[in-house]
PDB file of C-alpha atoms and ligand atoms in Angstrom:
ATOM      1  CA  UNK A   1    -139.864 -80.769  -7.812  1.00  0.00           C
ATOM      2  CA  UNK A   2    -138.733 -82.637  -5.572  1.00  0.00           C
ATOM      3  CA  UNK A   3    -140.887 -84.183  -2.656  1.00  0.00           C
ATOM      4  CA  UNK A   4    -139.836 -81.678   0.314  1.00  0.00           C
ATOM      5  CA  UNK A   5    -140.690 -78.328  -2.200  1.00  0.00           C
ATOM      6  CA  UNK A   6    -144.339 -79.893  -2.630  1.00  0.00           C
ATOM      7  CA  UNK A   7    -145.637 -78.089   1.428  1.00  0.00           C
ATOM      8  CA  UNK A   8    -144.427 -75.303   0.284  1.00  0.00           C
ATOM      9  CA  UNK A   9    -146.154 -74.603  -2.759  1.00  0.00           C
ATOM     10  CA  UNK A  10    -150.048 -75.866  -1.562  1.00  0.00           C
ATOM     11  CA  UNK A  11    -149.127 -75.909   2.322  1.00  0.00           C
ATOM     12  CA  UNK A  12    -151.793 -77.883   5.033  1.00  0.00           C
ATOM     13  CA  UNK A  13    -155.095 -76.726   3.120  1.00  0.00           C
ATOM     14  CA  UNK A  14    -153.728 -78.023   0.712  1.00  0.00           C
ATOM     15  CA  UNK A  15    -153.244 -81.487   1.979  1.00  0.00           C
ATOM     16  CA  UNK A  16    -156.364 -81.370   3.697  1.00  0.00           C
ATOM     17  CA  UNK A  17    -158.380 -80.747   1.087  1.00  0.00           C
ATOM     18  CA  UNK A  18    -156.316 -83.793  -1.242  1.00  0.00           C
ATOM     19  CA  UNK A  19    -157.053 -85.904   1.365  1.00  0.00           C
ATOM     20  CA  UNK A  20    -160.635 -84.916   2.672  1.00  0.00           C
ATOM     21  CA  UNK A  21    -162.372 -85.322  -1.340  1.00  0.00           C
ATOM     22  CA  UNK A  22    -160.022 -88.893  -0.481  1.00  0.00           C
ATOM     23  CA  UNK A  23    -161.611 -90.573   2.152  1.00  0.00           C
ATOM     24  CA  UNK A  24    -164.718 -88.565   0.928  1.00  0.00           C
ATOM     25  CA  UNK A  25    -165.630 -91.912  -0.887  1.00  0.00           C
ATOM     26  CA  UNK A  26    -165.194 -94.058   1.316  1.00  0.00           C
ATOM     27  CA  UNK A  27    -168.067 -95.033   2.674  1.00  0.00           C
ATOM     28  CA  UNK A  28    -169.420 -95.596  -0.140  1.00  0.00           C
ATOM     29  CA  UNK A  29    -166.726 -96.819  -2.199  1.00  0.00           C
ATOM     30  CA  UNK A  30    -168.156-101.475  -2.285  1.00  0.00           C
ATOM     31  CA  UNK A  31    -164.428-102.330  -1.928  1.00  0.00           C
ATOM     32  CA  UNK A  32    -163.068 -99.955   0.319  1.00  0.00           C
ATOM     33  CA  UNK A  33    -165.377 -98.680   2.515  1.00  0.00           C
ATOM     34  CA  UNK A  34    -165.446-102.144   4.495  1.00  0.00           C
ATOM     35  CA  UNK A  35    -161.988-102.375   4.837  1.00  0.00           C
ATOM     36  CA  UNK A  36    -161.582 -98.415   6.411  1.00  0.00           C
ATOM     37  CA  UNK A  37    -162.898 -98.187  10.389  1.00  0.00           C
ATOM     38  CA  UNK A  38    -166.900 -96.561  10.231  1.00  0.00           C
ATOM     39  CA  UNK A  39    -166.241 -94.873  13.891  1.00  0.00           C
ATOM     40  CA  UNK A  40    -162.339 -93.656  12.570  1.00  0.00           C
ATOM     41  CA  UNK A  41    -162.916 -92.284   9.497  1.00  0.00           C
ATOM     42  CA  UNK A  42    -161.992 -89.192  10.695  1.00  0.00           C
ATOM     43  CA  UNK A  43    -158.429 -90.306  12.294  1.00  0.00           C
ATOM     44  CA  UNK A  44    -157.652 -92.229   9.407  1.00  0.00           C
ATOM     45  CA  UNK A  45    -157.974 -88.793   7.642  1.00  0.00           C
ATOM     46  CA  UNK A  46    -155.997 -87.496   9.647  1.00  0.00           C
ATOM     47  CA  UNK A  47    -153.547 -90.353  10.236  1.00  0.00           C
ATOM     48  CA  UNK A  48    -153.045 -90.188   5.855  1.00  0.00           C
ATOM     49  CA  UNK A  49    -152.518 -86.083   6.151  1.00  0.00           C
ATOM     50  CA  UNK A  50    -149.822 -85.854   8.919  1.00  0.00           C
ATOM     51  CA  UNK A  51    -148.652 -88.329   7.470  1.00  0.00           C
ATOM     52  CA  UNK A  52    -148.427 -86.673   4.051  1.00  0.00           C
ATOM     53  CA  UNK A  53    -147.490 -83.188   5.756  1.00  0.00           C
ATOM     54  CA  UNK A  54    -144.760 -84.632   6.967  1.00  0.00           C
ATOM     55  CA  UNK A  55    -142.787 -86.826   4.251  1.00  0.00           C
ATOM     56  CA  UNK A  56    -143.674 -84.001   1.422  1.00  0.00           C
ATOM     57  CA  UNK A  57    -140.993 -81.468   3.434  1.00  0.00           C
ATOM     58  CA  UNK A  58    -143.692 -80.271   6.690  1.00  0.00           C
ATOM     59  CA  UNK A  59    -143.851 -80.333  10.016  1.00  0.00           C
ATOM     60  CA  UNK A  60    -143.536 -84.013  11.032  1.00  0.00           C
ATOM     61  CA  UNK A  61    -147.112 -84.519  13.584  1.00  0.00           C
ATOM     62  CA  UNK A  62    -147.190 -87.907  12.550  1.00  0.00           C
ATOM     63  CA  UNK A  63    -144.031 -89.769  13.673  1.00  0.00           C
ATOM     64  CA  UNK A  64    -144.246 -87.862  16.646  1.00  0.00           C
ATOM     65  CA  UNK A  65    -148.311 -89.497  16.673  1.00  0.00           C
ATOM     66  CA  UNK A  66    -147.895 -92.742  15.134  1.00  0.00           C
ATOM     67  CA  UNK A  67    -143.831 -92.951  14.762  1.00  0.00           C
ATOM     68  CA  UNK A  68    -141.878 -94.821  11.972  1.00  0.00           C
ATOM     69  CA  UNK A  69    -144.742 -95.449   9.695  1.00  0.00           C
ATOM     70  CA  UNK A  70    -143.937 -98.705   9.005  1.00  0.00           C
ATOM     71  CA  UNK A  71    -146.441 -98.416   5.920  1.00  0.00           C
ATOM     72  CA  UNK A  72    -146.031-101.149   4.476  1.00  0.00           C
ATOM     73  CA  UNK A  73    -146.271-103.790   7.661  1.00  0.00           C
ATOM     74  CA  UNK A  74    -149.707-100.984   9.090  1.00  0.00           C
ATOM     75  CA  UNK A  75    -151.070-102.731   6.208  1.00  0.00           C
ATOM     76  CA  UNK A  76    -150.361-105.947   6.938  1.00  0.00           C
ATOM     77  CA  UNK A  77    -154.046-107.158   8.633  1.00  0.00           C
ATOM     78  CA  UNK A  78    -155.601-105.936   5.789  1.00  0.00           C
ATOM     79  CA  UNK A  79    -156.013-107.902   2.621  1.00  0.00           C
ATOM     80  CA  UNK A  80    -154.289-105.351  -0.630  1.00  0.00           C
ATOM     81  CA  UNK A  81    -154.544-106.941  -3.829  1.00  0.00           C
ATOM     82  CA  UNK A  82    -154.660-105.663  -7.170  1.00  0.00           C
ATOM     83  CA  UNK A  83    -158.232-104.683  -7.276  1.00  0.00           C
ATOM     84  CA  UNK A  84    -158.076-102.868  -4.183  1.00  0.00           C
ATOM     85  CA  UNK A  85    -154.762-100.927  -5.277  1.00  0.00           C
ATOM     86  CA  UNK A  86    -156.066 -99.606  -7.836  1.00  0.00           C
ATOM     87  CA  UNK A  87    -159.380 -98.082  -6.546  1.00  0.00           C
ATOM     88  CA  UNK A  88    -157.241 -96.966  -4.432  1.00  0.00           C
ATOM     89  CA  UNK A  89    -155.490 -95.174  -7.278  1.00  0.00           C
ATOM     90  CA  UNK A  90    -158.163 -94.945  -9.224  1.00  0.00           C
ATOM     91  CA  UNK A  91    -160.168 -92.360  -6.369  1.00  0.00           C
ATOM     92  CA  UNK A  92    -156.990 -90.603  -5.376  1.00  0.00           C
ATOM     93  CA  UNK A  93    -156.921 -89.880  -8.958  1.00  0.00           C
ATOM     94  CA  UNK A  94    -160.206 -88.445  -8.714  1.00  0.00           C
ATOM     95  CA  UNK A  95    -159.125 -86.629  -5.443  1.00  0.00           C
ATOM     96  CA  UNK A  96    -156.678 -85.073  -6.988  1.00  0.00           C
ATOM     97  CA  UNK A  97    -157.976 -83.455 -10.054  1.00  0.00           C
ATOM     98  CA  UNK A  98    -161.186 -82.814  -8.119  1.00  0.00           C
ATOM     99  CA  UNK A  99    -158.877 -80.518  -5.357  1.00  0.00           C
ATOM    100  CA  UNK A 100    -157.042 -78.496  -8.325  1.00  0.00           C
ATOM    101  CA  UNK A 101    -153.717 -78.155  -7.034  1.00  0.00           C
ATOM    102  CA  UNK A 102    -150.626 -77.212  -8.375  1.00  0.00           C
ATOM    103  CA  UNK A 103    -150.083 -78.781 -11.458  1.00  0.00           C
ATOM    104  CA  UNK A 104    -145.969 -79.376 -10.823  1.00  0.00           C
ATOM    105  CA  UNK A 105    -147.330 -79.851  -7.307  1.00  0.00           C
ATOM    106  CA  UNK A 106    -150.329 -82.873  -8.242  1.00  0.00           C
ATOM    107  CA  UNK A 107    -147.635 -84.354 -11.371  1.00  0.00           C
ATOM    108  CA  UNK A 108    -145.320 -85.702  -8.040  1.00  0.00           C
ATOM    109  CA  UNK A 109    -147.808 -86.636  -5.554  1.00  0.00           C
ATOM    110  CA  UNK A 110    -149.718 -88.459  -8.913  1.00  0.00           C
ATOM    111  CA  UNK A 111    -146.785 -90.497  -9.497  1.00  0.00           C
ATOM    112  CA  UNK A 112    -145.956 -90.992  -5.902  1.00  0.00           C
ATOM    113  CA  UNK A 113    -149.346 -92.513  -4.339  1.00  0.00           C
ATOM    114  CA  UNK A 114    -149.405 -94.668  -7.993  1.00  0.00           C
ATOM    115  CA  UNK A 115    -146.350 -96.650  -6.742  1.00  0.00           C
ATOM    116  CA  UNK A 116    -146.310 -96.491  -2.659  1.00  0.00           C
ATOM    117  CA  UNK A 117    -149.996 -99.016  -3.523  1.00  0.00           C
ATOM    118  CA  UNK A 118    -148.183-101.503  -5.717  1.00  0.00           C
ATOM    119  CA  UNK A 119    -145.796-101.409  -2.862  1.00  0.00           C
ATOM    120  CA  UNK A 120    -148.793-102.052  -0.478  1.00  0.00           C
ATOM    121  CA  UNK A 121    -150.029-105.501  -3.026  1.00  0.00           C
ATOM    122  CA  UNK A 122    -149.891-108.097   0.504  1.00  0.00           C
ATOM    123  CA  UNK A 123    -151.572-110.437  -1.373  1.00  0.00           C
ATOM    124  CA  UNK A 124    -151.226-112.578  -3.887  1.00  0.00           C
ATOM    125  CA  UNK A 125    -155.387-112.263  -5.721  1.00  0.00           C
ATOM    126  CA  UNK A 126    -157.689-109.555  -7.668  1.00  0.00           C
TER     127      UNK A 126
HETATM  128  C1  HEM B 201    -153.238 -99.998  -1.777  1.00  0.00           C
HETATM  129  C2  HEM B 201    -154.959 -99.509  -1.177  1.00  0.00           C
HETATM  130  C3  HEM B 201    -154.721 -98.849   0.488  1.00  0.00           C
HETATM  131  C4  HEM B 201    -155.578 -99.460   1.175  1.00  0.00           C
HETATM  132  C5  HEM B 201    -156.517-100.318   0.893  1.00  0.00           C
HETATM  133  C6  HEM B 201    -155.332 -98.715   2.127  1.00  0.00           C
HETATM  134  C7  HEM B 201    -155.615 -98.900   3.540  1.00  0.00           C
HETATM  135  C8  HEM B 201    -155.685 -98.342   4.529  1.00  0.00           C
HETATM  136  C9  HEM B 201    -156.304 -98.657   6.120  1.00  0.00           C
HETATM  137  C10 HEM B 201    -158.095-100.032   6.002  1.00  0.00           C
HETATM  138  C11 HEM B 201    -155.870 -98.244   6.596  1.00  0.00           C
HETATM  139  C12 HEM B 201    -156.537 -98.534   8.432  1.00  0.00           C
HETATM  140  C13 HEM B 201    -157.303 -96.500   8.162  1.00  0.00           C
HETATM  141  C14 HEM B 201    -155.940 -95.587   9.655  1.00  0.00           C
HETATM  142  O1  HEM B 201    -157.613 -96.392  10.381  1.00  0.00           O
HETATM  143  O2  HEM B 201    -155.137 -95.615   9.323  1.00  0.00           O
HETATM  144  C15 HEM B 201    -155.018 -97.281   6.199  1.00  0.00           C
HETATM  145  C16 HEM B 201    -153.522 -96.890   6.825  1.00  0.00           C
HETATM  146  C17 HEM B 201    -153.283 -95.922   5.973  1.00  0.00           C
HETATM  147  N1  HEM B 201    -152.669 -95.573   5.278  1.00  0.00           N
HETATM  148 FE1  HEM B 201    -153.528 -97.121   4.026  1.00  0.00          FE
HETATM  149  N2  HEM B 201    -153.954 -97.985   2.165  1.00  0.00           N
HETATM  150  C18 HEM B 201    -154.750 -98.226   0.731  1.00  0.00           C
HETATM  151  C19 HEM B 201    -152.911 -96.704   0.484  1.00  0.00           C
HETATM  152  C20 HEM B 201    -152.276 -96.331   0.761  1.00  0.00           C
HETATM  153  C21 HEM B 201    -150.488 -95.813   0.349  1.00  0.00           C
HETATM  154  C22 HEM B 201    -150.570 -95.271  -0.992  1.00  0.00           C
HETATM  155  C23 HEM B 201    -149.990 -94.997   1.170  1.00  0.00           C
HETATM  156  C24 HEM B 201    -149.096 -93.961   0.824  1.00  0.00           C
HETATM  157  C25 HEM B 201    -149.579 -92.772   0.430  1.00  0.00           C
HETATM  158  C26 HEM B 201    -151.138 -95.085   2.451  1.00  0.00           C
HETATM  159  C27 HEM B 201    -150.868 -94.361   3.553  1.00  0.00           C
HETATM  160  C28 HEM B 201    -151.799 -94.428   4.703  1.00  0.00           C
HETATM  161  C29 HEM B 201    -151.356 -94.310   6.363  1.00  0.00           C
HETATM  162  C30 HEM B 201    -150.697 -92.698   6.547  1.00  0.00           C
HETATM  163  C31 HEM B 201    -152.549 -95.059   6.904  1.00  0.00           C
HETATM  164  C32 HEM B 201    -152.086 -94.721   9.034  1.00  0.00           C
HETATM  165  C33 HEM B 201    -151.191 -95.913   8.764  1.00  0.00           C
HETATM  166  C34 HEM B 201    -150.981 -95.062  10.709  1.00  0.00           C
HETATM  167  O3  HEM B 201    -150.650 -94.139  11.388  1.00  0.00           O
HETATM  168  O4  HEM B 201    -151.735 -96.046  11.221  1.00  0.00           O
HETATM  169  N3  HEM B 201    -151.924 -95.844   2.148  1.00  0.00           N
HETATM  170  N4  HEM B 201    -154.305 -97.684   4.812  1.00  0.00           N
END
């Protein structure tokens, strides 16, 4: 399945379910919890959801509200070493299991998250 077909298959509802499952783990996470804004977790959830909807063939609400993604640049303020990257991916893998999306969509997303997360590493540390 190619990237643009994921939105058609799982819709806004599928992305919402997935990203809610991801962010529900954030506050209690010893590595990721302190990195995210506690007073605006709902906003963070919305931004990631909108980004994915745009990236996988849905409406470009993310671009309208946030402009060009520049994801690596936007992550530079956060110290992302191997351990943070691995934790983020592990939490997202768990969210993917929990959301029970159609297998073809889940596989495309799993591969995408693992690759982009590696690309976000910006510190030479564990
Ligand atoms: C590698 C581990 C990662 C860490 C530790 C991390 C951490 C963060 C943090 C702390 C924020 C700020 C929360 C907010 O207020 O929006 C953020 C924003 C964001 N992240 Fe990540 N992230 C990681 C990987 C990823 C990946 C793989 C993606 C893409 C699938 C991604 C997409 C985004 C997006 C779209 C935003 C909002 C950017 C904006 O519009 O300001 N992140 N991330």
